[in-house]
Amino acid sequence: GLRMTQAHSKEKPIVYYYHEDIGNFHYGPKHPMKPQRMAVCQSLVLHYGLHKKLEMRRLPVASSADLKRFHSEEYVNFLEKISPQSVLYTGIEDLAQFHFGEDCPVWDGIYDFCCLYTGGSLEGAVRLNHQKTDVVINWSGGLHHAKKHNASGFCYVNDIVIGILELLKYHQRVLYIDIDIHHGDGVQEAFNLTDRVMTVSFHKYGNHFFPGTGDMYDVGRETGRFYSVNVPLLQGIDDASYTSLFKSVIRQVIDCYDPKAIVLQCGADSLSNDRLGNFNLSLDGHGECVAWTKSLGIPMMVLGGGGYTLKNVARCWANETGLLVGERLEDKLPETCEYYNYFGPDHTLRSGMEFKHENQNTKEYLQAIEKEVLENLKQIKGAPSVQMQGVPQDFFDREQILMRDEEKENGEERDEDDLRTGFNPNIEM
């Protein structure tokens, strides 16, 4: 069963990040990612009176050096310079190299947007590190697809990886959980070779669904083998199956891994009626995963992510803000909210999610997945005993990783101690 964990402190309020500019950014006409969802969510949070129970903070601006904690220098420099005006004079090779295009267009304010949402995740991690709070909320963060060298899937900067690198300075083991409908590929890839971060992603898999990675046998590599957990699901999964699988998997993960901090990515595209998703989760099913994770009593950072039916994203995250401060929001939306008419005709919190996808996840399928995941977790004999040495600046440098593979073939093997501590002799400390 679950070990008793310390409850979160009542004295320290939950820190909630927002910035009045974040909802004004625009990816461009017809693009499904709409930062305006943050402004609508914020309005619901305020008009439900939740700000009285939160420590409201403005998103700080991350620096280019902060972005370079994970991303490559040339990519960040490019991102900083690019604009719709300069793009006309930009070589097609550069745009292609950094994966700019239809999914990741160039638009006005793109760099400022990245620095704002990343600032929340980074400063939030610092607050958790210094025990200023037990729970941090940054709905503008959670952009899990961005890679070290390029943009991907509407994400330009991976605020999650940057936040986790900061958490690793004070926490031996960090657990990342992803309930977005898409595989959290950027985060898994960043930490694929280490046992200091366990990534657990629940996502739709198959039929060329983006990004096409995250099958059950994708478990991490080298020191990180079995520290990546993927739960591939089929379309139409409902509240009952999803929440029971979620709790069962995360309970086992907690028992095996004993994380000291949790980062929870709450992509709302796993809700029913999402413009790009095809799960059947209701507000309450999605929210139950968030509330249950908080009940573990482990310091945690709660982030946004995907979500493309704007009204439902705002409903989802406002509701989850309520759950995190221990309040069940009443179904009738506050009439004072300036977006009230937008939620017509019924003006309620729990509507707009009429279930419409056939559930293709049979009991047998879900049991088979659960069995496989639990078998993999058994491979982890006790939580890794990591020597706390702080995290080296470039913990995951591609070039060094590639070099290391060649050296291995020359018979240079790591000894037991190195394997056990997760210390890698080929990475400069």
PDB file of C-alpha atoms in Angstrom, residues 170-316:
ATOM      1  CA  TYR A 170      17.951  20.002  -4.102  1.00  0.00           C
ATOM      2  CA  HIS A 171      16.011  16.791  -4.750  1.00  0.00           C
ATOM      3  CA  GLN A 172      17.671  13.439  -5.323  1.00  0.00           C
ATOM      4  CA  ARG A 173      14.782  12.046  -7.330  1.00  0.00           C
ATOM      5  CA  VAL A 174      12.148  13.928  -9.315  1.00  0.00           C
ATOM      6  CA  LEU A 175       9.003  12.312 -10.715  1.00  0.00           C
ATOM      7  CA  TYR A 176       7.464  13.768 -13.870  1.00  0.00           C
ATOM      8  CA  ILE A 177       3.849  12.815 -14.634  1.00  0.00           C
ATOM      9  CA  ASP A 178       2.139  13.770 -17.907  1.00  0.00           C
ATOM     10  CA  ILE A 179      -1.655  13.508 -18.453  1.00  0.00           C
ATOM     11  CA  ASP A 180      -1.709  15.449 -21.740  1.00  0.00           C
ATOM     12  CA  ILE A 181      -3.154  13.292 -24.557  1.00  0.00           C
ATOM     13  CA  HIS A 182       0.235  13.460 -26.332  1.00  0.00           C
ATOM     14  CA  HIS A 183       3.389  11.627 -25.271  1.00  0.00           C
ATOM     15  CA  GLY A 184       5.711  13.841 -23.181  1.00  0.00           C
ATOM     16  CA  ASP A 185       8.557  13.119 -25.603  1.00  0.00           C
ATOM     17  CA  GLY A 186      10.705  16.195 -25.018  1.00  0.00           C
ATOM     18  CA  VAL A 187      10.907  15.592 -21.276  1.00  0.00           C
ATOM     19  CA  GLN A 188      11.529  11.872 -21.593  1.00  0.00           C
ATOM     20  CA  GLU A 189      14.249  12.438 -24.190  1.00  0.00           C
ATOM     21  CA  ALA A 190      16.030  14.963 -21.962  1.00  0.00           C
ATOM     22  CA  PHE A 191      16.176  12.536 -19.025  1.00  0.00           C
ATOM     23  CA  ASN A 192      16.234   9.247 -20.929  1.00  0.00           C
ATOM     24  CA  LEU A 193      19.726   8.317 -19.679  1.00  0.00           C
ATOM     25  CA  THR A 194      19.425   9.156 -15.975  1.00  0.00           C
ATOM     26  CA  ASP A 195      17.760   7.556 -12.955  1.00  0.00           C
ATOM     27  CA  ARG A 196      17.387  10.887 -11.168  1.00  0.00           C
ATOM     28  CA  VAL A 197      14.197  11.690 -13.061  1.00  0.00           C
ATOM     29  CA  MET A 198      11.438   9.197 -13.665  1.00  0.00           C
ATOM     30  CA  THR A 199       9.044  10.216 -16.445  1.00  0.00           C
ATOM     31  CA  VAL A 200       5.544   8.716 -16.552  1.00  0.00           C
ATOM     32  CA  SER A 201       3.372   9.587 -19.543  1.00  0.00           C
ATOM     33  CA  PHE A 202      -0.255   8.526 -20.159  1.00  0.00           C
ATOM     34  CA  HIS A 203      -1.119   9.213 -23.788  1.00  0.00           C
ATOM     35  CA  LYS A 204      -2.917   8.218 -26.961  1.00  0.00           C
ATOM     36  CA  TYR A 205      -0.678   6.004 -29.068  1.00  0.00           C
ATOM     37  CA  GLY A 206      -0.971   4.545 -32.551  1.00  0.00           C
ATOM     38  CA  ASN A 207      -2.550   5.447 -35.901  1.00  0.00           C
ATOM     39  CA  HIS A 208       0.189   8.048 -36.494  1.00  0.00           C
ATOM     40  CA  PHE A 209      -1.028  10.085 -33.524  1.00  0.00           C
ATOM     41  CA  PHE A 210       1.508  12.859 -32.730  1.00  0.00           C
ATOM     42  CA  PRO A 211       4.405  12.511 -31.854  1.00  0.00           C
ATOM     43  CA  GLY A 212       4.402   8.769 -32.602  1.00  0.00           C
ATOM     44  CA  THR A 213       6.681   7.805 -29.687  1.00  0.00           C
ATOM     45  CA  GLY A 214       5.984   6.389 -26.221  1.00  0.00           C
ATOM     46  CA  ASP A 215       5.090   2.754 -26.708  1.00  0.00           C
ATOM     47  CA  MET A 216       5.107   0.366 -23.773  1.00  0.00           C
ATOM     48  CA  TYR A 217       8.601  -0.905 -24.486  1.00  0.00           C
ATOM     49  CA  ASP A 218      10.123   2.562 -24.495  1.00  0.00           C
ATOM     50  CA  VAL A 219      11.615   2.398 -20.983  1.00  0.00           C
ATOM     51  CA  GLY A 220      14.739   4.587 -21.006  1.00  0.00           C
ATOM     52  CA  ARG A 221      18.369   3.667 -21.653  1.00  0.00           C
ATOM     53  CA  GLU A 222      21.628   2.963 -19.848  1.00  0.00           C
ATOM     54  CA  THR A 223      21.471   4.286 -16.266  1.00  0.00           C
ATOM     55  CA  GLY A 224      17.949   5.453 -17.097  1.00  0.00           C
ATOM     56  CA  ARG A 225      16.657   2.037 -18.162  1.00  0.00           C
ATOM     57  CA  PHE A 226      13.220   1.449 -16.549  1.00  0.00           C
ATOM     58  CA  TYR A 227      13.088   5.084 -15.391  1.00  0.00           C
ATOM     59  CA  SER A 228      10.813   6.040 -18.303  1.00  0.00           C
ATOM     60  CA  VAL A 229       7.285   4.710 -17.979  1.00  0.00           C
ATOM     61  CA  ASN A 230       4.917   4.942 -20.922  1.00  0.00           C
ATOM     62  CA  VAL A 231       1.222   4.102 -20.787  1.00  0.00           C
ATOM     63  CA  PRO A 232      -0.047   3.998 -24.403  1.00  0.00           C
ATOM     64  CA  LEU A 233      -3.842   4.256 -24.620  1.00  0.00           C
ATOM     65  CA  LEU A 234      -6.389   3.967 -27.409  1.00  0.00           C
ATOM     66  CA  GLN A 235      -9.103   6.467 -28.234  1.00  0.00           C
ATOM     67  CA  GLY A 236     -12.154   7.069 -26.071  1.00  0.00           C
ATOM     68  CA  ILE A 237     -10.791   6.176 -22.630  1.00  0.00           C
ATOM     69  CA  ASP A 238     -13.255   7.195 -19.906  1.00  0.00           C
ATOM     70  CA  ASP A 239     -12.969   8.529 -16.355  1.00  0.00           C
ATOM     71  CA  ALA A 240     -13.314   5.197 -14.587  1.00  0.00           C
ATOM     72  CA  SER A 241     -10.629   3.333 -16.568  1.00  0.00           C
ATOM     73  CA  TYR A 242      -8.262   6.293 -16.713  1.00  0.00           C
ATOM     74  CA  THR A 243      -8.343   7.253 -13.036  1.00  0.00           C
ATOM     75  CA  SER A 244      -8.038   3.679 -11.801  1.00  0.00           C
ATOM     76  CA  LEU A 245      -5.074   2.996 -14.113  1.00  0.00           C
ATOM     77  CA  PHE A 246      -3.507   6.335 -13.150  1.00  0.00           C
ATOM     78  CA  LYS A 247      -3.723   5.661  -9.421  1.00  0.00           C
ATOM     79  CA  SER A 248      -2.504   2.096  -9.734  1.00  0.00           C
ATOM     80  CA  VAL A 249       0.548   3.064 -11.815  1.00  0.00           C
ATOM     81  CA  ILE A 250       1.479   6.149  -9.791  1.00  0.00           C
ATOM     82  CA  ARG A 251       1.031   4.292  -6.491  1.00  0.00           C
ATOM     83  CA  GLN A 252       3.553   1.673  -7.670  1.00  0.00           C
ATOM     84  CA  VAL A 253       5.885   4.377  -8.956  1.00  0.00           C
ATOM     85  CA  ILE A 254       5.849   6.116  -5.565  1.00  0.00           C
ATOM     86  CA  ASP A 255       6.554   2.841  -3.778  1.00  0.00           C
ATOM     87  CA  CYS A 256       9.422   1.856  -6.079  1.00  0.00           C
ATOM     88  CA  TYR A 257      10.985   5.240  -6.726  1.00  0.00           C
ATOM     89  CA  ASP A 258      10.257   7.361  -3.639  1.00  0.00           C
ATOM     90  CA  PRO A 259      10.407  10.735  -5.435  1.00  0.00           C
ATOM     91  CA  LYS A 260      11.255  13.861  -3.426  1.00  0.00           C
ATOM     92  CA  ALA A 261       9.401  16.218  -5.800  1.00  0.00           C
ATOM     93  CA  ILE A 262       6.721  15.800  -8.458  1.00  0.00           C
ATOM     94  CA  VAL A 263       6.116  17.781 -11.644  1.00  0.00           C
ATOM     95  CA  LEU A 264       2.609  17.196 -13.015  1.00  0.00           C
ATOM     96  CA  GLN A 265       1.833  18.276 -16.584  1.00  0.00           C
ATOM     97  CA  CYS A 266      -1.962  18.696 -16.867  1.00  0.00           C
ATOM     98  CA  GLY A 267      -2.528  19.047 -20.622  1.00  0.00           C
ATOM     99  CA  ALA A 268      -6.290  19.538 -21.091  1.00  0.00           C
ATOM    100  CA  ASP A 269      -6.382  17.972 -24.570  1.00  0.00           C
ATOM    101  CA  SER A 270      -7.134  14.648 -22.857  1.00  0.00           C
ATOM    102  CA  LEU A 271     -10.627  16.007 -22.076  1.00  0.00           C
ATOM    103  CA  SER A 272     -13.597  14.916 -24.109  1.00  0.00           C
ATOM    104  CA  ASN A 273     -14.475  17.181 -27.075  1.00  0.00           C
ATOM    105  CA  ASP A 274     -10.936  18.502 -27.497  1.00  0.00           C
ATOM    106  CA  ARG A 275     -10.313  19.892 -30.975  1.00  0.00           C
ATOM    107  CA  LEU A 276      -7.228  17.663 -31.455  1.00  0.00           C
ATOM    108  CA  GLY A 277      -7.836  14.878 -28.931  1.00  0.00           C
ATOM    109  CA  ASN A 278     -10.144  11.882 -28.764  1.00  0.00           C
ATOM    110  CA  PHE A 279     -10.289  10.770 -25.140  1.00  0.00           C
ATOM    111  CA  ASN A 280     -13.536  10.875 -23.134  1.00  0.00           C
ATOM    112  CA  LEU A 281     -12.356  12.368 -19.857  1.00  0.00           C
ATOM    113  CA  SER A 282     -14.665  14.728 -18.009  1.00  0.00           C
ATOM    114  CA  LEU A 283     -13.558  17.677 -15.907  1.00  0.00           C
ATOM    115  CA  ASP A 284     -13.954  15.501 -12.822  1.00  0.00           C
ATOM    116  CA  GLY A 285     -11.926  12.561 -14.161  1.00  0.00           C
ATOM    117  CA  HIS A 286      -9.035  14.800 -15.231  1.00  0.00           C
ATOM    118  CA  GLY A 287      -9.252  16.728 -11.964  1.00  0.00           C
ATOM    119  CA  GLU A 288      -9.260  13.569  -9.872  1.00  0.00           C
ATOM    120  CA  CYS A 289      -5.766  12.722 -11.136  1.00  0.00           C
ATOM    121  CA  VAL A 290      -4.552  16.169 -10.039  1.00  0.00           C
ATOM    122  CA  ALA A 291      -6.236  16.105  -6.604  1.00  0.00           C
ATOM    123  CA  TRP A 292      -5.062  12.537  -5.930  1.00  0.00           C
ATOM    124  CA  THR A 293      -1.467  13.385  -6.832  1.00  0.00           C
ATOM    125  CA  LYS A 294      -1.556  16.353  -4.462  1.00  0.00           C
ATOM    126  CA  SER A 295      -2.863  14.090  -1.698  1.00  0.00           C
ATOM    127  CA  LEU A 296       0.449  12.185  -1.780  1.00  0.00           C
ATOM    128  CA  GLY A 297       1.901  15.140   0.136  1.00  0.00           C
ATOM    129  CA  ILE A 298       5.071  15.393  -1.966  1.00  0.00           C
ATOM    130  CA  PRO A 299       6.243  18.902  -3.019  1.00  0.00           C
ATOM    131  CA  MET A 300       4.841  19.486  -6.477  1.00  0.00           C
ATOM    132  CA  MET A 301       4.746  21.767  -9.471  1.00  0.00           C
ATOM    133  CA  VAL A 302       1.529  21.769 -11.493  1.00  0.00           C
ATOM    134  CA  LEU A 303       1.781  22.857 -15.136  1.00  0.00           C
ATOM    135  CA  GLY A 304      -0.524  23.321 -18.115  1.00  0.00           C
ATOM    136  CA  GLY A 305       0.211  21.941 -21.585  1.00  0.00           C
ATOM    137  CA  GLY A 306      -2.004  21.074 -24.539  1.00  0.00           C
ATOM    138  CA  GLY A 307      -5.712  21.887 -24.760  1.00  0.00           C
ATOM    139  CA  TYR A 308      -7.409  23.130 -27.903  1.00  0.00           C
ATOM    140  CA  THR A 309     -11.085  23.630 -27.099  1.00  0.00           C
ATOM    141  CA  LEU A 310     -10.506  26.980 -25.438  1.00  0.00           C
ATOM    142  CA  LYS A 311     -13.557  27.097 -23.147  1.00  0.00           C
ATOM    143  CA  ASN A 312     -12.869  23.637 -21.794  1.00  0.00           C
ATOM    144  CA  VAL A 313      -9.197  24.348 -21.120  1.00  0.00           C
ATOM    145  CA  ALA A 314     -10.198  27.364 -19.011  1.00  0.00           C
ATOM    146  CA  ARG A 315     -12.863  25.305 -17.212  1.00  0.00           C
ATOM    147  CA  CYS A 316     -10.379  22.509 -16.577  1.00  0.00           C
TER     148      CYS A 316
END
